[in-house]
Amino acid sequence: MLSAVSGLVLVAALASACATSSSTPSSATATGSGTTATIPELAPDQKVSIVFESYNLTSTGTWKPVIEGLLHDFEAAHPNITVKGQPPQGTTPNGDYTSSVKNQVLAGNPPDVAQVTFDALRFVAGSLGAQPLDTLVGRDAVQANFGGAHPFAPTARTLGNVDGKTYAVPYVFSTPVLWLNKTLFTQAGLDPANPPKTWADVKNAALAIKSKTGKDGILVDCVTKAAVWCFQSLVRSSGGRVLSQDGKSLPFADAPAVSAVSTMADLSRSGAMPNLDQAQAFKAFKAFKAFKAFSSGQLGMMLETSAVQGLFMAGAKTNNWELGASQEPSFGSKPVVPTNSGSGLAVFSKDPAKQRAAWELIKFLTSDRAYTQISSKIGYLPLRTGLIDDPNGLQAWAKANPLIKPNLDQLTRLQPWESFPGDNYLQISDTMMSAVEGAVFGGKNPAAAMSAAQKQGTSLLPPR
């Protein structure tokens, strides 16, 4: 884990590597309003090659073939632009895909456009040299891309903003979905048409499944380092926050957050959720063993992103069980506050022609055509929600796949995945989630664990 001092050294190195301020592109001078583009359009015969880095180009499930198909379609529609798609380079512990971009920035050869997770957004804008799109192509063009026949959901439009500027166009994400094995529900004497609404209901259902079927009851991915986005939803739904509204303090040791962690720990200690120690829990989730357990019919419920919908549907079909989906459970009568997983698309190139080509790719990958593929074949939310009612879009698919409904309903109430401030954002997140894992799987006292993490995390915040 980096200290605050080493974090400052990193900032200096990155600033040197980026060469220009993250708020002004090197290709031109930004206008005051940001409504006018500062990079020229490409000539019809102007050949440009760009590198697109995407974690959806890993070999996981249905992701890679869908994105590769879209890149092929883009090149067919833009014969003057060649796109080299690549997965994150090197190791990506706990889903830290931004480290790949960081290492390439330091080497002086970043990807031209990259898929960046929302937790890294402030770091990407402030230290990695992501270009403000409002300046590159003009604020009007950015907002026009959110419009069209099927506009972006209002809650999604500003997720890629930092200090009022768009640094990333929201791309693919989900809200926490409670996936159900309806067959195990029936075998346990439960009604699969009436899934658990509260965490108390989840505990009771999980224990019934374990008692009556011998299978495990529930796995909550939100309590592992790789799913901090989902943990933030648990805390918000319990009435707390992990970052204060002014972005200056870390209230994740306050009573509401501790209560959420305690509820998850109770699931583990009661036997409703497999009681794994920290190392086992992390290894299981990282290796997708939990996904495989659910897919093979060995698990009654799993709170997880909808990005695994394709995997779960295939598993249910292969292993002869029925898949269901419901909204995130509540803490008693408190309203559920869904947060988003996922990523936006950001431009890192300093070359005007590559920047323009990257913008064309971003528009294509966030178009009606792209979301029709991304949603129907992977399971991510169609951010252009009107496609659900379009007979030429996702209407037929949505009717045949009601599993999308909980996710769409939660999109209307979405709150953003918070990005911790400063260059130690990842260390703060890891510190918090290590405490969560220790309390849930390792038997540590939730209040004491979260308090110690809060103290350590606070020391990693940037100076006020």
PDB file of C-alpha atoms in Angstrom, residues 290-391:
ATOM      1  CA  ALA A 290     -18.827 -18.187  -6.793  1.00  0.00           C
ATOM      2  CA  PHE A 291     -20.225 -17.523 -10.261  1.00  0.00           C
ATOM      3  CA  LYS A 292     -19.663 -21.154 -11.181  1.00  0.00           C
ATOM      4  CA  ALA A 293     -21.329 -22.333  -7.973  1.00  0.00           C
ATOM      5  CA  PHE A 294     -24.426 -20.327  -8.788  1.00  0.00           C
ATOM      6  CA  SER A 295     -24.385 -21.303 -12.467  1.00  0.00           C
ATOM      7  CA  SER A 296     -24.186 -24.998 -11.598  1.00  0.00           C
ATOM      8  CA  GLY A 297     -27.211 -24.794  -9.297  1.00  0.00           C
ATOM      9  CA  GLN A 298     -25.356 -25.104  -5.973  1.00  0.00           C
ATOM     10  CA  LEU A 299     -26.456 -21.746  -4.567  1.00  0.00           C
ATOM     11  CA  GLY A 300     -29.884 -20.266  -3.833  1.00  0.00           C
ATOM     12  CA  MET A 301     -29.185 -16.531  -4.198  1.00  0.00           C
ATOM     13  CA  MET A 302     -26.399 -14.168  -5.214  1.00  0.00           C
ATOM     14  CA  LEU A 303     -26.287 -10.369  -5.062  1.00  0.00           C
ATOM     15  CA  GLU A 304     -24.237  -9.420  -8.088  1.00  0.00           C
ATOM     16  CA  THR A 305     -23.999  -7.276 -11.213  1.00  0.00           C
ATOM     17  CA  SER A 306     -26.218  -8.011 -14.203  1.00  0.00           C
ATOM     18  CA  ALA A 307     -23.058  -8.354 -16.311  1.00  0.00           C
ATOM     19  CA  VAL A 308     -23.109 -12.057 -15.407  1.00  0.00           C
ATOM     20  CA  GLN A 309     -26.652 -12.538 -16.706  1.00  0.00           C
ATOM     21  CA  GLY A 310     -25.484 -14.357 -19.836  1.00  0.00           C
ATOM     22  CA  LEU A 311     -23.313 -16.689 -17.768  1.00  0.00           C
ATOM     23  CA  PHE A 312     -26.156 -17.453 -15.359  1.00  0.00           C
ATOM     24  CA  MET A 313     -28.695 -18.021 -18.138  1.00  0.00           C
ATOM     25  CA  ALA A 314     -26.357 -20.483 -19.829  1.00  0.00           C
ATOM     26  CA  GLY A 315     -25.685 -22.217 -16.512  1.00  0.00           C
ATOM     27  CA  ALA A 316     -29.375 -22.558 -15.730  1.00  0.00           C
ATOM     28  CA  LYS A 317     -30.067 -24.072 -19.129  1.00  0.00           C
ATOM     29  CA  THR A 318     -27.134 -26.481 -18.960  1.00  0.00           C
ATOM     30  CA  ASN A 319     -27.825 -27.600 -15.389  1.00  0.00           C
ATOM     31  CA  ASN A 320     -31.616 -27.677 -15.642  1.00  0.00           C
ATOM     32  CA  TRP A 321     -32.710 -25.061 -13.144  1.00  0.00           C
ATOM     33  CA  GLU A 322     -34.740 -21.844 -13.451  1.00  0.00           C
ATOM     34  CA  LEU A 323     -33.135 -18.425 -13.080  1.00  0.00           C
ATOM     35  CA  GLY A 324     -34.920 -15.493 -11.481  1.00  0.00           C
ATOM     36  CA  ALA A 325     -33.987 -11.917 -10.592  1.00  0.00           C
ATOM     37  CA  SER A 326     -35.185  -9.411  -8.027  1.00  0.00           C
ATOM     38  CA  GLN A 327     -34.227  -5.987  -6.740  1.00  0.00           C
ATOM     39  CA  GLU A 328     -31.613  -5.402  -4.060  1.00  0.00           C
ATOM     40  CA  PRO A 329     -33.022  -6.196  -0.594  1.00  0.00           C
ATOM     41  CA  SER A 330     -33.639  -3.441   1.948  1.00  0.00           C
ATOM     42  CA  PHE A 331     -32.578  -2.951   5.528  1.00  0.00           C
ATOM     43  CA  GLY A 332     -36.033  -3.133   7.051  1.00  0.00           C
ATOM     44  CA  SER A 333     -38.183  -0.193   5.962  1.00  0.00           C
ATOM     45  CA  LYS A 334     -35.249   1.938   4.769  1.00  0.00           C
ATOM     46  CA  PRO A 335     -35.328   2.727   1.025  1.00  0.00           C
ATOM     47  CA  VAL A 336     -32.826   0.874  -1.153  1.00  0.00           C
ATOM     48  CA  VAL A 337     -30.270   3.182  -2.773  1.00  0.00           C
ATOM     49  CA  PRO A 338     -28.769   1.372  -5.785  1.00  0.00           C
ATOM     50  CA  THR A 339     -25.313   2.417  -6.931  1.00  0.00           C
ATOM     51  CA  ASN A 340     -23.750   1.593 -10.270  1.00  0.00           C
ATOM     52  CA  SER A 341     -20.916  -0.686 -11.216  1.00  0.00           C
ATOM     53  CA  GLY A 342     -19.041  -0.303 -14.460  1.00  0.00           C
ATOM     54  CA  SER A 343     -17.240   2.239 -16.484  1.00  0.00           C
ATOM     55  CA  GLY A 344     -17.008   5.133 -18.865  1.00  0.00           C
ATOM     56  CA  LEU A 345     -14.969   5.744 -22.004  1.00  0.00           C
ATOM     57  CA  ALA A 346     -12.148   8.286 -21.730  1.00  0.00           C
ATOM     58  CA  VAL A 347      -9.689   9.718 -24.262  1.00  0.00           C
ATOM     59  CA  PHE A 348      -5.972   9.729 -23.409  1.00  0.00           C
ATOM     60  CA  SER A 349      -4.401  10.524 -26.786  1.00  0.00           C
ATOM     61  CA  LYS A 350      -2.764  13.915 -27.293  1.00  0.00           C
ATOM     62  CA  ASP A 351      -2.917  13.635 -31.100  1.00  0.00           C
ATOM     63  CA  PRO A 352      -5.863  15.581 -32.608  1.00  0.00           C
ATOM     64  CA  ALA A 353      -6.599  13.014 -35.334  1.00  0.00           C
ATOM     65  CA  LYS A 354      -6.544  10.136 -32.855  1.00  0.00           C
ATOM     66  CA  GLN A 355      -8.681  12.147 -30.438  1.00  0.00           C
ATOM     67  CA  ARG A 356     -11.294  12.641 -33.159  1.00  0.00           C
ATOM     68  CA  ALA A 357     -11.184   8.948 -34.096  1.00  0.00           C
ATOM     69  CA  ALA A 358     -11.529   8.047 -30.417  1.00  0.00           C
ATOM     70  CA  TRP A 359     -14.610  10.271 -30.144  1.00  0.00           C
ATOM     71  CA  GLU A 360     -16.156   8.561 -33.160  1.00  0.00           C
ATOM     72  CA  LEU A 361     -15.567   5.205 -31.460  1.00  0.00           C
ATOM     73  CA  ILE A 362     -17.108   6.455 -28.206  1.00  0.00           C
ATOM     74  CA  LYS A 363     -20.219   7.614 -30.062  1.00  0.00           C
ATOM     75  CA  PHE A 364     -20.526   4.246 -31.773  1.00  0.00           C
ATOM     76  CA  LEU A 365     -20.046   2.222 -28.589  1.00  0.00           C
ATOM     77  CA  THR A 366     -22.751   4.266 -26.828  1.00  0.00           C
ATOM     78  CA  SER A 367     -25.203   4.198 -29.730  1.00  0.00           C
ATOM     79  CA  ASP A 368     -28.579   2.481 -30.090  1.00  0.00           C
ATOM     80  CA  ARG A 369     -26.928  -0.239 -32.150  1.00  0.00           C
ATOM     81  CA  ALA A 370     -24.241  -0.923 -29.551  1.00  0.00           C
ATOM     82  CA  TYR A 371     -26.591  -1.034 -26.566  1.00  0.00           C
ATOM     83  CA  THR A 372     -28.878  -3.413 -28.396  1.00  0.00           C
ATOM     84  CA  GLN A 373     -25.944  -5.841 -28.565  1.00  0.00           C
ATOM     85  CA  ILE A 374     -24.439  -5.081 -25.156  1.00  0.00           C
ATOM     86  CA  SER A 375     -27.711  -5.462 -23.269  1.00  0.00           C
ATOM     87  CA  SER A 376     -29.163  -8.472 -25.066  1.00  0.00           C
ATOM     88  CA  LYS A 377     -25.942 -10.505 -25.235  1.00  0.00           C
ATOM     89  CA  ILE A 378     -24.136  -9.503 -22.026  1.00  0.00           C
ATOM     90  CA  GLY A 379     -26.790  -8.198 -19.638  1.00  0.00           C
ATOM     91  CA  TYR A 380     -25.588  -4.668 -18.968  1.00  0.00           C
ATOM     92  CA  LEU A 381     -28.203  -1.967 -18.630  1.00  0.00           C
ATOM     93  CA  PRO A 382     -29.287  -0.277 -21.875  1.00  0.00           C
ATOM     94  CA  LEU A 383     -28.485   3.299 -20.893  1.00  0.00           C
ATOM     95  CA  ARG A 384     -30.696   4.337 -23.794  1.00  0.00           C
ATOM     96  CA  THR A 385     -33.746   3.013 -21.984  1.00  0.00           C
ATOM     97  CA  GLY A 386     -36.176   3.806 -24.813  1.00  0.00           C
ATOM     98  CA  LEU A 387     -34.767   0.813 -26.686  1.00  0.00           C
ATOM     99  CA  ILE A 388     -36.860  -1.393 -24.382  1.00  0.00           C
ATOM    100  CA  ASP A 389     -40.032  -0.122 -26.076  1.00  0.00           C
ATOM    101  CA  ASP A 390     -38.655  -0.035 -29.626  1.00  0.00           C
ATOM    102  CA  PRO A 391     -39.721  -2.970 -31.849  1.00  0.00           C
TER     103      PRO A 391
END
